[in-house]
């Protein structure tokens, strides 16, 4: 594929338009599948090796990052993670375009962050036709187990996504969102500082 054709495909991807596997094949060198495979085979007592692999896999990665293996990513290189991140087991990044995660984010087991969907009509899914839109997860977000975050979603600072939720639209800052599709249940307020009877 010529450079002009590559630029045209990238422009369509950036607009959230449908593109195919063949059209996007030139991006294959950005995949970090071997490094992800190696990371998932590391022992708990190899923090330095894990850190080096995370730096090789992700587009950027902050300090004090914990990501429990196994995890999965289509590319890896299109994921950007801030400081003080905790990701539990079976985290999946479908990162055909960028996933940006802020500081202090916590993600529970078996969560999927997918930037990519497929057209409803089967004729448009030929050659794995798809569309992609970036995901943004702002600082201090907590995402519960088995949640799915869909293309184009932004989750606002400090928000909580309930376990099993499917997040198909933006979530404002400091909100609890639950359900399928996820809807804002309530705001997070200073009253929540008193929950679980913990002393701060």
Short mmCIF file of C-alpha atoms in Angstrom, two decimals:
data_model
loop_
_atom_site.label_atom_id
_atom_site.label_comp_id
_atom_site.label_asym_id
_atom_site.label_seq_id
_atom_site.Cartn_x
_atom_site.Cartn_y
_atom_site.Cartn_z
CA UNK A 1 0.00 0.00 0.00
CA UNK A 2 1.36 3.43 -0.92
CA UNK A 3 1.97 6.13 1.65
CA UNK A 4 -0.93 8.15 0.23
CA UNK A 5 -3.26 5.18 0.65
CA UNK A 6 -2.02 4.63 4.20
CA UNK A 7 -2.71 8.27 5.03
CA UNK A 8 -6.21 7.98 3.54
CA UNK A 9 -6.96 4.91 5.67
CA UNK A 10 -5.61 6.62 8.80
CA UNK A 11 -7.80 9.65 8.06
CA UNK A 12 -10.86 7.40 7.80
CA UNK A 13 -9.96 5.63 11.02
CA UNK A 14 -9.56 9.01 12.77
CA UNK A 15 -13.09 9.97 11.66
CA UNK A 16 -14.59 6.74 13.04
CA UNK A 17 -15.43 5.45 9.56
CA UNK A 18 -15.42 1.79 8.51
CA UNK A 19 -12.13 0.24 7.39
CA UNK A 20 -11.02 -3.34 6.74
CA UNK A 21 -8.33 -5.70 7.96
CA UNK A 22 -6.54 -5.55 4.62
CA UNK A 23 -6.58 -1.75 4.59
CA UNK A 24 -5.11 -1.59 8.10
CA UNK A 25 -2.49 -4.32 7.59
CA UNK A 26 0.32 -1.74 7.28
CA UNK A 27 -0.04 -1.10 11.04
CA UNK A 28 1.07 -4.66 11.93
CA UNK A 29 4.61 -3.59 13.01
CA UNK A 30 3.00 -1.61 15.86
CA UNK A 31 1.70 -4.81 17.44
CA UNK A 32 3.56 -5.97 20.56
CA UNK A 33 2.22 -9.54 20.59
CA UNK A 34 5.56 -11.23 21.34
CA UNK A 35 6.29 -8.87 24.24
CA UNK A 36 2.78 -9.40 25.65
CA UNK A 37 3.28 -13.15 25.42
CA UNK A 38 6.56 -12.82 27.32
CA UNK A 39 5.00 -10.57 29.97
CA UNK A 40 2.26 -13.10 30.61
CA UNK A 41 4.93 -15.75 31.32
CA UNK A 42 6.86 -13.68 33.88
CA UNK A 43 7.12 -14.81 37.50
CA UNK A 44 5.84 -12.68 40.39
CA UNK A 45 9.44 -12.27 41.57
CA UNK A 46 10.55 -10.51 38.35
CA UNK A 47 9.40 -6.91 38.84
CA UNK A 48 12.30 -5.40 36.86
CA UNK A 49 11.62 -7.66 33.86
CA UNK A 50 7.92 -6.88 34.04
CA UNK A 51 8.65 -3.15 34.11
CA UNK A 52 10.99 -3.37 31.10
CA UNK A 53 8.39 -5.30 29.13
CA UNK A 54 5.63 -2.82 30.00
CA UNK A 55 7.82 -0.01 28.71
CA UNK A 56 8.39 -1.97 25.50
CA UNK A 57 4.69 -2.81 25.07
CA UNK A 58 2.80 0.38 25.85
CA UNK A 59 2.90 3.73 24.08
CA UNK A 60 3.68 5.23 27.49
CA UNK A 61 3.52 3.96 31.06
CA UNK A 62 3.76 5.88 34.32
CA UNK A 63 5.43 5.09 37.61
CA UNK A 64 4.34 2.47 40.19
CA UNK A 65 2.34 0.49 37.64
CA UNK A 66 0.88 -2.89 38.64
CA UNK A 67 -0.60 -5.05 35.89
CA UNK A 68 -1.31 -8.64 36.89
CA UNK A 69 -0.87 -11.21 34.12
CA UNK A 70 -2.39 -12.39 31.99
CA UNK A 71 -3.51 -9.37 30.03
CA UNK A 72 -4.28 -9.05 26.34
CA UNK A 73 -3.96 -6.29 23.74
CA UNK A 74 -4.44 -6.03 20.02
CA UNK A 75 -1.46 -3.68 19.71
CA UNK A 76 -0.32 -2.57 23.17
CA UNK A 77 1.56 0.33 21.60
CA UNK A 78 -1.61 2.43 21.41
CA UNK A 79 -2.25 2.24 25.17
CA UNK A 80 -1.05 5.09 27.41
CA UNK A 81 -1.15 4.60 31.20
CA UNK A 82 -0.51 7.17 33.93
CA UNK A 83 1.04 6.82 37.39
CA UNK A 84 -0.21 4.55 40.18
CA UNK A 85 -2.20 2.26 37.91
CA UNK A 86 -3.55 -1.10 39.11
CA UNK A 87 -4.90 -3.58 36.59
CA UNK A 88 -6.13 -6.96 37.76
CA UNK A 89 -6.03 -10.24 35.81
CA UNK A 90 -7.57 -10.73 32.35
CA UNK A 91 -7.61 -7.06 31.38
CA UNK A 92 -8.17 -6.75 27.61
CA UNK A 93 -7.22 -3.72 25.54
CA UNK A 94 -8.71 -3.67 22.03
CA UNK A 95 -6.48 -0.77 21.04
CA UNK A 96 -6.88 -0.32 17.30
CA UNK A 97 -6.75 3.39 18.21
CA UNK A 98 -5.58 5.05 21.42
CA UNK A 99 -6.66 4.16 24.94
CA UNK A 100 -5.55 6.84 27.41
CA UNK A 101 -5.68 6.08 31.14
CA UNK A 102 -4.94 8.74 33.75
CA UNK A 103 -3.29 8.58 37.18
CA UNK A 104 -4.56 6.50 40.08
CA UNK A 105 -6.87 4.30 38.01
CA UNK A 106 -7.93 0.89 39.37
CA UNK A 107 -9.35 -1.84 37.12
CA UNK A 108 -10.83 -5.08 38.52
CA UNK A 109 -10.57 -8.57 36.94
CA UNK A 110 -11.82 -9.42 33.45
CA UNK A 111 -12.48 -5.90 32.18
CA UNK A 112 -12.50 -5.12 28.44
CA UNK A 113 -11.65 -1.72 26.99
CA UNK A 114 -12.53 -1.88 23.29
CA UNK A 115 -11.99 0.98 20.88
CA UNK A 116 -13.45 -1.05 18.02
CA UNK A 117 -16.92 -2.12 16.91
CA UNK A 118 -18.38 -3.58 13.73
CA UNK A 119 -21.17 -2.46 11.39
CA UNK A 120 -24.60 -3.96 11.95
CA UNK A 121 -25.13 -5.02 8.33
CA UNK A 122 -23.12 -8.19 7.53
CA UNK A 123 -22.15 -6.93 4.08
CA UNK A 124 -20.14 -4.16 5.76
CA UNK A 125 -18.28 -6.68 7.92
CA UNK A 126 -16.52 -8.28 4.94
CA UNK A 127 -12.75 -8.50 5.49
CA UNK A 128 -13.45 -7.81 9.19
CA UNK A 129 -14.88 -4.36 8.47
CA UNK A 130 -14.81 -2.24 11.60
CA UNK A 131 -14.73 1.27 13.07
CA UNK A 132 -12.60 2.57 15.93
CA UNK A 133 -12.89 5.47 18.36
CA UNK A 134 -10.49 6.29 21.22
CA UNK A 135 -11.25 5.67 24.89
CA UNK A 136 -10.24 8.08 27.67
CA UNK A 137 -10.29 7.11 31.34
CA UNK A 138 -9.50 10.10 33.52
CA UNK A 139 -7.67 10.13 36.89
CA UNK A 140 -8.85 8.17 39.95
CA UNK A 141 -11.44 6.05 38.13
CA UNK A 142 -12.37 2.60 39.47
CA UNK A 143 -13.83 0.06 37.05
CA UNK A 144 -15.50 -3.04 38.53
CA UNK A 145 -15.11 -6.68 37.45
CA UNK A 146 -16.39 -7.82 34.06
CA UNK A 147 -17.20 -4.31 32.87
CA UNK A 148 -16.93 -3.46 29.18
CA UNK A 149 -16.06 0.04 27.95
CA UNK A 150 -17.10 0.62 24.33
CA UNK A 151 -15.60 2.78 21.54
CA UNK A 152 -15.46 6.53 21.98
CA UNK A 153 -16.25 6.60 25.70
CA UNK A 154 -14.72 9.05 28.19
CA UNK A 155 -15.03 8.23 31.89
CA UNK A 156 -14.67 11.33 34.05
CA UNK A 157 -12.29 11.84 36.94
CA UNK A 158 -13.06 9.95 40.16
CA UNK A 159 -15.99 7.97 38.77
CA UNK A 160 -16.88 4.36 39.57
CA UNK A 161 -18.18 1.84 37.03
CA UNK A 162 -20.16 -0.98 38.63
CA UNK A 163 -19.26 -4.63 38.05
CA UNK A 164 -20.73 -6.12 34.90
CA UNK A 165 -21.63 -2.77 33.37
CA UNK A 166 -21.47 -2.01 29.65
CA UNK A 167 -20.37 1.60 29.20
CA UNK A 168 -21.63 2.87 25.85
CA UNK A 169 -21.68 6.63 26.54
CA UNK A 170 -19.58 9.15 28.46
CA UNK A 171 -19.68 9.15 32.25
CA UNK A 172 -19.26 12.53 34.01
CA UNK A 173 -16.70 13.09 36.76
CA UNK A 174 -17.43 11.91 40.31
CA UNK A 175 -20.36 9.66 39.42
CA UNK A 176 -21.36 6.04 39.99
CA UNK A 177 -22.55 4.39 36.77
CA UNK A 178 -24.02 0.88 36.62
CA UNK A 179 -25.97 -1.40 34.32
CA UNK A 180 -26.31 -2.50 30.72
CA UNK A 181 -26.14 0.00 29.19
CA UNK A 182 -24.49 1.87 32.06
CA UNK A 183 -26.41 4.83 33.44
CA UNK A 184 -25.42 7.29 36.14
CA UNK A 185 -26.90 6.07 39.41
CA UNK A 186 -25.77 8.95 41.58
CA UNK A 187 -23.04 11.49 42.26
CA UNK A 188 -20.09 10.75 44.53
CA UNK A 189 -20.14 13.22 47.44
CA UNK A 190 -18.38 13.82 50.75
CA UNK A 191 -20.95 11.51 52.34
CA UNK A 192 -19.04 8.68 50.68
CA UNK A 193 -16.05 9.50 52.89
CA UNK A 194 -18.08 8.00 55.76
CA UNK A 195 -18.80 4.70 54.02
CA UNK A 196 -17.41 1.38 55.31
CA UNK A 197 -16.80 3.12 58.65
CA UNK A 198 -13.11 3.58 57.76
CA UNK A 199 -11.10 6.25 59.55
CA UNK A 200 -9.24 8.49 57.11
#
